[in-house]
Each structure stands twice: as structure tokens, then as C-alpha cells.
mmCIF file of C-alpha atoms in Angstrom:
data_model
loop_
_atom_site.group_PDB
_atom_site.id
_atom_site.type_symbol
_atom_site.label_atom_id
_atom_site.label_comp_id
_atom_site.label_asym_id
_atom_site.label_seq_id
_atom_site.Cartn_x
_atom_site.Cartn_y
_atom_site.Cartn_z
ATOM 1 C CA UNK A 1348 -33.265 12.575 67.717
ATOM 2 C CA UNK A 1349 -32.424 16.142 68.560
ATOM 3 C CA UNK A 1350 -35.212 18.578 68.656
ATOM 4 C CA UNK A 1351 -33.246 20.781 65.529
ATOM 5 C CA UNK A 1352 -32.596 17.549 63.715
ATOM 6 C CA UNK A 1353 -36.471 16.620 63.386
ATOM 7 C CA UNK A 1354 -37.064 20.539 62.194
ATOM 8 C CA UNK A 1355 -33.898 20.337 59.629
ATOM 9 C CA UNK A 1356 -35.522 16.748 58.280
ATOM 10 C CA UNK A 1357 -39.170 17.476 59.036
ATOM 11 C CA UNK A 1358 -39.783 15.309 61.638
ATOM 12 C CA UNK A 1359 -38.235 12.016 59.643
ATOM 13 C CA UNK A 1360 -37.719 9.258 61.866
ATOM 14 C CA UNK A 1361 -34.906 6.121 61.547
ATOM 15 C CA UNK A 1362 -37.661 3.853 60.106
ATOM 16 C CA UNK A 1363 -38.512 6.737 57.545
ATOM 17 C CA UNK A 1364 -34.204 7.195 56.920
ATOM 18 C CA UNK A 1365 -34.048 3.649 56.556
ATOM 19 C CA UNK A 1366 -37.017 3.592 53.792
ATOM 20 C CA UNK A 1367 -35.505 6.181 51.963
ATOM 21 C CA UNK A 1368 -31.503 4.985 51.485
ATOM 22 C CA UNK A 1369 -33.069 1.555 50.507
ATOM 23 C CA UNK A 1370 -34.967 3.406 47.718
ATOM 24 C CA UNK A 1371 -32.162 5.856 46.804
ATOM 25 C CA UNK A 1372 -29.884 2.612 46.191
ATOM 26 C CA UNK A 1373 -32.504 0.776 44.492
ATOM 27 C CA UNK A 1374 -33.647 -2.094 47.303
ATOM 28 C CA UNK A 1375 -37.200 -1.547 46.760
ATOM 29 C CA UNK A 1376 -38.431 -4.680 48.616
ATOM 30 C CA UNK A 1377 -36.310 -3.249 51.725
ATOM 31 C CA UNK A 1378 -37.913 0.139 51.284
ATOM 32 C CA UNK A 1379 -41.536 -1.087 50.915
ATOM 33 C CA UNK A 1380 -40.866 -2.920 53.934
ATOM 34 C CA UNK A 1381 -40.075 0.075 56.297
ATOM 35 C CA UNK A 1382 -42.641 2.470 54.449
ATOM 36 C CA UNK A 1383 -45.511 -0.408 55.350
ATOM 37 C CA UNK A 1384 -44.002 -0.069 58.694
ATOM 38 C CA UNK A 1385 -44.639 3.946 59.012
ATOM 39 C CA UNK A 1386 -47.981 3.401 57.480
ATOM 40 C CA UNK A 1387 -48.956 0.570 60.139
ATOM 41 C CA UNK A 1388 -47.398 2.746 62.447
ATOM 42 C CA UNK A 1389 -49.497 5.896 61.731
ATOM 43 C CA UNK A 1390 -52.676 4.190 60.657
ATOM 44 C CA UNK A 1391 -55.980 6.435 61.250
ATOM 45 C CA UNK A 1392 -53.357 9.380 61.385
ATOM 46 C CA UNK A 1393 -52.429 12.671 59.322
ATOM 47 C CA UNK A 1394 -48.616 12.560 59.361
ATOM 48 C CA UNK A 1395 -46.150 14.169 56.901
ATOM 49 C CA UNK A 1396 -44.370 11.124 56.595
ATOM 50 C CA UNK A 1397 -47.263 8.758 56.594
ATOM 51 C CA UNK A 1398 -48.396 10.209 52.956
ATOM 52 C CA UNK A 1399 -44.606 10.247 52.017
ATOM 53 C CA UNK A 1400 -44.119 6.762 52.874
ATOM 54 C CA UNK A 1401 -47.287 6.442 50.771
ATOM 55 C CA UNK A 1402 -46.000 7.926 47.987
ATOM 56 C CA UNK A 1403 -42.626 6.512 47.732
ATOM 57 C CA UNK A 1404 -44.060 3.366 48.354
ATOM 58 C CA UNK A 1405 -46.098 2.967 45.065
ATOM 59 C CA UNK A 1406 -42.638 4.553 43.478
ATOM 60 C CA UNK A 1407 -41.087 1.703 44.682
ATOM 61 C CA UNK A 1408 -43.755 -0.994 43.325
ATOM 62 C CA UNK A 1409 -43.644 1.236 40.018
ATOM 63 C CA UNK A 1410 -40.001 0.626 40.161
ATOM 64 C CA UNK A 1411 -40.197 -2.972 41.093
ATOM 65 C CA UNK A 1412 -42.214 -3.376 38.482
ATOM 66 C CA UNK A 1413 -40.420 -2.059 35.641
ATOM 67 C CA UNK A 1414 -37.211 -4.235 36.508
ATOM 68 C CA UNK A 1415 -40.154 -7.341 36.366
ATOM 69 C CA UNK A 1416 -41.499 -6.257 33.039
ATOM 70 C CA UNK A 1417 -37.669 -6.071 31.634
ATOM 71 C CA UNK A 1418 -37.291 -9.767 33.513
ATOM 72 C CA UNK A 1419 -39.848 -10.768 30.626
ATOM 73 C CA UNK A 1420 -41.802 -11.414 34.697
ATOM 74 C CA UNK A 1421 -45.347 -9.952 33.556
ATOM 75 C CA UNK A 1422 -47.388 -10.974 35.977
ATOM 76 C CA UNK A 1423 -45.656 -10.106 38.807
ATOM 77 C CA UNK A 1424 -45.131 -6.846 37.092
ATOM 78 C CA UNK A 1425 -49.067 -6.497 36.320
ATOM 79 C CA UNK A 1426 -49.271 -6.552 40.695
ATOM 80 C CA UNK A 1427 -46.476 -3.730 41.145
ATOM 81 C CA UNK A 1428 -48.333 -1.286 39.010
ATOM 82 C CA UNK A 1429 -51.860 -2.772 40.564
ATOM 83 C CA UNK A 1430 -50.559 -1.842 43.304
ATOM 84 C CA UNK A 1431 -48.844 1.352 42.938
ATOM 85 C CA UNK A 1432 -51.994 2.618 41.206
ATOM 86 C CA UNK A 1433 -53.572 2.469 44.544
ATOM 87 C CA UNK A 1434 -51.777 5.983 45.411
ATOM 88 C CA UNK A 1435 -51.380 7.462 41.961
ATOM 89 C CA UNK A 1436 -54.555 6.172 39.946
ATOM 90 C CA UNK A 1437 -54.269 9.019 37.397
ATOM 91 C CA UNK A 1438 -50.835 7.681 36.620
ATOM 92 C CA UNK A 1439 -51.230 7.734 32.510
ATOM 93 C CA UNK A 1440 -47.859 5.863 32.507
ATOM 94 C CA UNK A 1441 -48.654 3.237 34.744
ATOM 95 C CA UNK A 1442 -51.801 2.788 32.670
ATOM 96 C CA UNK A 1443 -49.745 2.158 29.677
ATOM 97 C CA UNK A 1444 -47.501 -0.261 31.500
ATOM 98 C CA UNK A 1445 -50.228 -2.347 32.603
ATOM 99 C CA UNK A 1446 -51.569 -2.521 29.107
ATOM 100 C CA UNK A 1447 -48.507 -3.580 28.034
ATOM 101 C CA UNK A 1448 -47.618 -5.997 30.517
ATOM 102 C CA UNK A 1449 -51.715 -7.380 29.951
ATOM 103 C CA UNK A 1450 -51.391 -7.430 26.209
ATOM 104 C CA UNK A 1451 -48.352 -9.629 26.861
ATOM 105 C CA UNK A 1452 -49.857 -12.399 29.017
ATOM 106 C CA UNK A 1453 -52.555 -12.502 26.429
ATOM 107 C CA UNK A 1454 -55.164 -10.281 28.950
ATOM 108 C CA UNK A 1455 -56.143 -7.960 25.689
ATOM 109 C CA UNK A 1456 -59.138 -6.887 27.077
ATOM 110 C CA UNK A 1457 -57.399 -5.587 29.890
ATOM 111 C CA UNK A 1458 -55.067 -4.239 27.552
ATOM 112 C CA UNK A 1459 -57.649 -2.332 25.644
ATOM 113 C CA UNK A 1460 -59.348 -1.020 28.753
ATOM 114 C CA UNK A 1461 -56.052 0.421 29.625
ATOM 115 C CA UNK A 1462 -54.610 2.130 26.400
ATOM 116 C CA UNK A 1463 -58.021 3.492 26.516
ATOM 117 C CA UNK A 1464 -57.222 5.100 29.705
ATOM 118 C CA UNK A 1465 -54.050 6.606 28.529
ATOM 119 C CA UNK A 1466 -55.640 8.496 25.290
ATOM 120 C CA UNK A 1467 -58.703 9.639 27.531
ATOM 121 C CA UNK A 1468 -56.071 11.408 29.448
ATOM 122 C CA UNK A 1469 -53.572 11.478 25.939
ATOM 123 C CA UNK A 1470 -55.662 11.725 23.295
ATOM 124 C CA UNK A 1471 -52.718 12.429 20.852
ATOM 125 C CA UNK A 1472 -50.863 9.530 22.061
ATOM 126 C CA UNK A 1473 -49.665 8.135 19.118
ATOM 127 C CA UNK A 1474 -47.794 5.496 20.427
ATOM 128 C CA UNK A 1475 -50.449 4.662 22.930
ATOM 129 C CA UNK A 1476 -52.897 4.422 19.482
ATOM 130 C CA UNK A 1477 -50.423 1.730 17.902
ATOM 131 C CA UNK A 1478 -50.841 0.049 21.455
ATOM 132 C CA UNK A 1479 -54.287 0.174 21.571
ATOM 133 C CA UNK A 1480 -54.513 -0.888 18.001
ATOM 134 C CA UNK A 1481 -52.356 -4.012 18.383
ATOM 135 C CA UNK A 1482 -54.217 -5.010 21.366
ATOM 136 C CA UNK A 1483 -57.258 -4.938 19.640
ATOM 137 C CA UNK A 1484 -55.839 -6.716 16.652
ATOM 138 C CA UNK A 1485 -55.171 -9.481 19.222
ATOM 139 C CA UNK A 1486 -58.530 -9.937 20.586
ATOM 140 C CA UNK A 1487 -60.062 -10.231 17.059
ATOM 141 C CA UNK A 1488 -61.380 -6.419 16.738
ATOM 142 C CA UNK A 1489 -60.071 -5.934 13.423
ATOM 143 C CA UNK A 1490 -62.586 -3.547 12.305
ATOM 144 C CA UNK A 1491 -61.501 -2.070 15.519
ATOM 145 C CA UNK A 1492 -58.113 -1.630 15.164
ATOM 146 C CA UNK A 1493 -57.811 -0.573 11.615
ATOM 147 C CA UNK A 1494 -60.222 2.567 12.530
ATOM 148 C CA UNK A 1495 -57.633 3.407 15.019
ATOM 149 C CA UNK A 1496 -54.653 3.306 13.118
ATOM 150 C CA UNK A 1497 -56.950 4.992 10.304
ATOM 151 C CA UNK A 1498 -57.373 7.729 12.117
ATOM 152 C CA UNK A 1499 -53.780 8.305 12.599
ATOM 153 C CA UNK A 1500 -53.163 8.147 9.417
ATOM 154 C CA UNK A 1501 -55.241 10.981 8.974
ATOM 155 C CA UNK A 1502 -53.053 13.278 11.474
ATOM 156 C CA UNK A 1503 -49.617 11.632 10.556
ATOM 157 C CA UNK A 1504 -49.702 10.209 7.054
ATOM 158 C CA UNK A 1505 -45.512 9.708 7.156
ATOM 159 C CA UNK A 1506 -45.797 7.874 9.330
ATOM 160 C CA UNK A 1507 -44.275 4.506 8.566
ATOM 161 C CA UNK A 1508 -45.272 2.456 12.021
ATOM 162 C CA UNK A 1509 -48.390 3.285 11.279
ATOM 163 C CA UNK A 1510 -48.750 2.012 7.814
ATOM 164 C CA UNK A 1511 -47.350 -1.097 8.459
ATOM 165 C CA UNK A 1512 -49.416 -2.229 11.593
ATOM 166 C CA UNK A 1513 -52.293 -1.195 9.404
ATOM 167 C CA UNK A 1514 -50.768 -3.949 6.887
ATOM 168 C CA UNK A 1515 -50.424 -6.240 9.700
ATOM 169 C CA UNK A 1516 -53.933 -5.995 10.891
ATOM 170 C CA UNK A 1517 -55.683 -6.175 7.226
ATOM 171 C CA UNK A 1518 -53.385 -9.330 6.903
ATOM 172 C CA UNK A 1519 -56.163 -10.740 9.386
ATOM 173 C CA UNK A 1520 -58.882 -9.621 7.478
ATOM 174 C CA UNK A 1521 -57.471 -11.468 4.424
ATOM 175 C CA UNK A 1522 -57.462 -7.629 2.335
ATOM 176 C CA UNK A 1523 -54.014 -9.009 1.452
ATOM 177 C CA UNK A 1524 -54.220 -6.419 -1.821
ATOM 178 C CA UNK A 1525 -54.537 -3.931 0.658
ATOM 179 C CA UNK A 1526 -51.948 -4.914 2.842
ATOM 180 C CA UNK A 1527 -49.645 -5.131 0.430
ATOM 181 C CA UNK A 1528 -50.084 -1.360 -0.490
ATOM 182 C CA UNK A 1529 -49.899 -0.381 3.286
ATOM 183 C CA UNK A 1530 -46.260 -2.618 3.890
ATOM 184 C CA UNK A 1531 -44.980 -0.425 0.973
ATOM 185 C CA UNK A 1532 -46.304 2.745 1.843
ATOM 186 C CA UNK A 1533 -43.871 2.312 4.886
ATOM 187 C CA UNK A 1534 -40.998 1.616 2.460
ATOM 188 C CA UNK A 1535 -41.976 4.455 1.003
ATOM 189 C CA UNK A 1536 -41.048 6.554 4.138
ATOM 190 C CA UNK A 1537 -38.585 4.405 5.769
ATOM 191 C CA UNK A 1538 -36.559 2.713 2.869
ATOM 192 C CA UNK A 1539 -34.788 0.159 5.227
ATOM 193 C CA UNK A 1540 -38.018 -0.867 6.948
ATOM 194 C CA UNK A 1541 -36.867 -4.537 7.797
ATOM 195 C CA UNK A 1542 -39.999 -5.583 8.801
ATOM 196 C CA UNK A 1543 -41.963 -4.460 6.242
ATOM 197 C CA UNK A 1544 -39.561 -5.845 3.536
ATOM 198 C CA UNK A 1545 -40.152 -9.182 5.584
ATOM 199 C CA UNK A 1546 -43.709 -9.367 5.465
ATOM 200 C CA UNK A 1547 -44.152 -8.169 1.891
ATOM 201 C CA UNK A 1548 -42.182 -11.369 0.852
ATOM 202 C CA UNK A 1549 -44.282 -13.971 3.201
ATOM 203 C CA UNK A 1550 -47.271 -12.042 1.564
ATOM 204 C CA UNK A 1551 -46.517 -12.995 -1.901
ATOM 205 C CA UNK A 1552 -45.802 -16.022 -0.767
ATOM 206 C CA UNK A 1553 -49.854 -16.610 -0.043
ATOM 207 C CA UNK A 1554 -50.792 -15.068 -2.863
ATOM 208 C CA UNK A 1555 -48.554 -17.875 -5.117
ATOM 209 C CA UNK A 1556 -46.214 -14.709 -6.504
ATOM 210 C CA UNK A 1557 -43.052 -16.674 -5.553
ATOM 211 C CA UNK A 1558 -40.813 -14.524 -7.764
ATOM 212 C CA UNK A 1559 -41.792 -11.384 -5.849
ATOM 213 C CA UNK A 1560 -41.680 -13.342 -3.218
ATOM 214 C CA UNK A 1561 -38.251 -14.195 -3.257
ATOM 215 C CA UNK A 1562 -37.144 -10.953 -4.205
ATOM 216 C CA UNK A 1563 -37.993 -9.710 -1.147
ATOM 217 C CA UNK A 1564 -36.731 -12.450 0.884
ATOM 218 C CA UNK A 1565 -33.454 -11.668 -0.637
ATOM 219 C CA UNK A 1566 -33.807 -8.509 0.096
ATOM 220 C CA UNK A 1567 -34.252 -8.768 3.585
ATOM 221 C CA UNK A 1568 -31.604 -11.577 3.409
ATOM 222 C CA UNK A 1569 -28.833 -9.013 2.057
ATOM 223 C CA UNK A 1570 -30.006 -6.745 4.611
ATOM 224 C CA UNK A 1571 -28.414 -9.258 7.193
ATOM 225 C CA UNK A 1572 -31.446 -9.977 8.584
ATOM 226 C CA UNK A 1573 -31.064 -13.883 9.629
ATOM 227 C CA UNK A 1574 -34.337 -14.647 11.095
ATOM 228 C CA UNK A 1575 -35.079 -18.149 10.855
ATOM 229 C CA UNK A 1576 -38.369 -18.270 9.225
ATOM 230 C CA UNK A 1577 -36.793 -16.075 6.215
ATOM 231 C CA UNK A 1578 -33.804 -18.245 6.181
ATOM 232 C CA UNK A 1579 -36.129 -21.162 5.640
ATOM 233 C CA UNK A 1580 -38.578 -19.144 3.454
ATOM 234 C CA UNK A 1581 -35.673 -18.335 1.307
ATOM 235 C CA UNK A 1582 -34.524 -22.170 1.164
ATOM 236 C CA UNK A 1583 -38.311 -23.057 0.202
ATOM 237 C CA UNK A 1584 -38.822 -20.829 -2.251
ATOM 238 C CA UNK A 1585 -35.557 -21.681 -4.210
ATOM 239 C CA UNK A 1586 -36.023 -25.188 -4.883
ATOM 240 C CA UNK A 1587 -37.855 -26.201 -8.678
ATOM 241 C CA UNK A 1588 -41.356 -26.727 -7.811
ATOM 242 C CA UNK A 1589 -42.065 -25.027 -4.499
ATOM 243 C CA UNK A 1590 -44.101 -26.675 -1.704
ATOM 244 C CA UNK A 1591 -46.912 -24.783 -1.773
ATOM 245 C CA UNK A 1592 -48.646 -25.678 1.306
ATOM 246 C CA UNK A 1593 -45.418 -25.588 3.945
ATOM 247 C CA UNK A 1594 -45.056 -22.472 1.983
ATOM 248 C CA UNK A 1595 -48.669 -21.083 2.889
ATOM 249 C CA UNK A 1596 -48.187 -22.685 6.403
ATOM 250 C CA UNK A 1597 -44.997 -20.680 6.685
ATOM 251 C CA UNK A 1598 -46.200 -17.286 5.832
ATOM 252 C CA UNK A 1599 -49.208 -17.762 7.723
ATOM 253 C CA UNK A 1600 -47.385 -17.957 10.977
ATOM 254 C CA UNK A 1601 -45.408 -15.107 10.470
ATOM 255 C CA UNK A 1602 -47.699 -12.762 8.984
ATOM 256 C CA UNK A 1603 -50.848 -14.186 11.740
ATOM 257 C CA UNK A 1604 -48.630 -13.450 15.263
ATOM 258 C CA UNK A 1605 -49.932 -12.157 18.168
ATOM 259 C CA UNK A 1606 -49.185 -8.586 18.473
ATOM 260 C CA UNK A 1607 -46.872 -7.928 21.939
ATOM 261 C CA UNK A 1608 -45.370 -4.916 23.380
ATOM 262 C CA UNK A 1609 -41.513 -4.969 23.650
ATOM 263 C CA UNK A 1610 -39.656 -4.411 26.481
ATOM 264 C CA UNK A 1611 -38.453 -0.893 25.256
ATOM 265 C CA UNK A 1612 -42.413 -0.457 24.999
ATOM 266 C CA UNK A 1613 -42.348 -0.196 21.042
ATOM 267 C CA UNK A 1614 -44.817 -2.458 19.473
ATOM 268 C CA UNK A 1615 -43.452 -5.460 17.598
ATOM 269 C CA UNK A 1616 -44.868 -8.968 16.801
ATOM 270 C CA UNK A 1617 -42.950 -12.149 18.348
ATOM 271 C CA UNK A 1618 -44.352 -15.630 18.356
ATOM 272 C CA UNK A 1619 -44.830 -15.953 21.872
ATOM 273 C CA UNK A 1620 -48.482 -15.840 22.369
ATOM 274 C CA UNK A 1621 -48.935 -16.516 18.585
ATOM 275 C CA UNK A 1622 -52.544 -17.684 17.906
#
């Protein structure tokens, strides 16, 4: 390489141009590859592209492990951010990836410890609160996470995500009363809340209100949301003399899920890693 080339490109060499168009077209596994080379290469040294091939490294694992955690590939995810925290540990995104990615393999206590990290840095996180709070929810800190979302109330009483994962989580504590008020205090805001229309009917369900019940089933029903538990809720609850206990059985599955993260990193529940 010419002696004006190196100036005009810093002093890049082919195994640093090489790292780079792998990352620039996306072939992270390439580009780690030849940035672990410069940093073997240049071990025990202080070299401009040493600490870039650092850097773009863990940008590259951070990357690698985004396209994992959309692959529904957790685990493998939870190591790219591991290890792209190594150069970036103040990374309050990463942080909130791995909780995610933690809550979702049913690590919550990892989970917590990393939301935790986020509002240390975030404190006004709200999203990072709901995290936090479903996380908890998960591992059986009710008390917990209901003084989280509690809280956030306080700051942002319209808003509706927050009322209804504060129905969700008093659900566990069997305040179904309570609950109840919290589901519609998100209608309230958000009219077309689906899922608050859904759990409001598998609610009355276990408290033997079947009419109510099924008005809100058919709500949700002439909403066009077919989910299959509703579907069969709906068929259950429209026969003469109701089966009370597949009816109970029912609405405790829904309304009792494990709390994950989804991929577009908005909380929602799925049956997954239900309990």
C-alpha cells in the first residue's frame, strides 16, 4: 500500500478493508473474523485500528444478535450482546436487549438485574418500567411489580399499557375486583384495547359473571379477533349450563401467562413459557 494511501485511509490495512465491506453488507460472522484477526495481530499494542476493530466488532455481535433475537434464537442472542458488552458495557440498549432476550428463556432474574440497569442510567424509561415490571411479575414479585407500574401511574396516568399490565399482575394476586377496574381504565383511554377487552371477559369468567362474560367475548369476537382460546371461550360460554370448571381452567391460562418481551420489544403475554 502506497505511502499516501495509508495517510488518505489512516493507516487501514487489507485485513482491516476486508472487516469493514463484510460489515457494511451485513456478513457479520466474516467481519468478526478479520477484526479478531487485527486484534490477534496487534495484541499488547496501541493501534488506531486495533480499537476500531474493537469497536466494530461488538457492533457486529450487537448486530448478530438482533437478527438472533428476531430468529425467536435467544440464547445465542443472550452471547452476542454478552459479548459485545465487553467493549461498550454502558450500552443502556444492549442492557435492555439482554433483559429481554433473559426474560424470554425464563432467566427473570437476569432480566430484572438488567432493566434495572437501563433505568439507573434511564430512570424515565417508561417502557423499560413495563419491562422491568413484567419480569418481575414472572418471577413471583408481585408486590414488586405493581409498585413499579404504580409509580408510573403516578407520572403518566393515560396511560393505557400501563393500566392494563397493572390488571395483569393483580390477576396474580387474585385482587380480581381490582383488576377488573385497571383492564377498563385502559378502555377508558384506548377504546379498541383488544387485549384488555380479552381479559375482562376471561375475568368474569372466574368470577361466575358469564353474561358479562360473554359480552365481552363477543366483543372481542366482532372485533375480528380469532384467537383460539376466545373462540373456544365463546363456544363454552354459549351452551345452557356452562362447564364451570373447563371454564375456570380456561381463563386461568390465559389470564396466568408468563409475561415475554416481543420481538418488536413491546411487552405482550404469549403462552410460551406459561407457568
Amino acid at each position: 500500500m502506497s505511502f499516501l494511501k495509508r495517510l488518505f485511509t489512516l493507516g487501514a490495512d487489507d485485513i482491516y478493508n476486508h472487516g469493514m465491506c463484510h460489515y457494511n453488507n451485513c456478513r457479520y460472522r466474516e467481519a468478526i473474523e478479520e477484526f479478531d484477526r487485527i486484534i490477534q495481530r496487534d495484541r499488547g499494542k496501541s493501534r488506531l485500528h486495533k480499537e476500531l476493530a474493537i469497536f466494530y466488532r461488538s457492533q457486529a455481535y450487537r448486530n448478530y444478535g438482533i437478527i438472533h433475537m428476531h430468529e425467536g434464537r435467544f440464547e445465542e442472542a443472550i452471547t452476542d450482546f454478552t459479548i459485545a458488552l465487553d467493549a461498550i458495557p454502558g450500552s443502556t440498549i444492549l442492557h435492555s436487549y439482554l433483559g429481554t432476550c433473559y426474560n424470554n428463556v425464563g432467566r427473570f432474574n437476569n432480566a430484572i438485574a438488567e432493566f434495572e440497569k437501563v433505568l439507573n442510567d434511564k430512570a424515565n424509561d417508561l417502557q423499560s418500567r413495563i419491562r422491568l415490571a413484567l419480569s418481575l411479575r414472572n418471577q413471583g414479585l408481585y408486590d414488586r411489580a405493581i409498585e413499579v407500574l404504580e409509580s408510573a401511574i403516578k407520572s403518566n396516568p393515560r396511560h393505557a399499557d400501563l393500566h392494563y399490565f397493572l390488571g395483569i399482575v393483580l390477576c396474580n394476586k387474585n385482587d380480581y375486583m381490582e383488576a377488573i377496574n385497571e383492564f377498563n381504565r385502559a378502555l377508558e383511554i384506548n377504546s379498541n384495547y383488544l387485549d384488555a377487552i380479552s381479559k375482562l371477559g376471561f375475568l368474569y369468567i372466574l368470577i361466575e359473571d358469564y353474561a358479562k362474560a360473554l359480552e365481552f367475548i363477543d366483543r372481542i369476537i366482532g372485533m375480528s379477533f380469532r384467537d383460539e382460546a376466545v373462540l373456544k371461550a365463546q363456544r363454552l360460554l354459549r351452551v345452557a349450563q356452562p362447564e364451570r370448571q373447563a371454564l375456570a381452567d380456561l381463563a386461568k391460562r390465559e389470564l396466568f401467562k408468563a409475561a415475554i418481551i416481543s420481538l418488536s420489544l413491546a411487552p405482550f403475554t404469549s403462552a410460551d413459557i406459561s407457568r
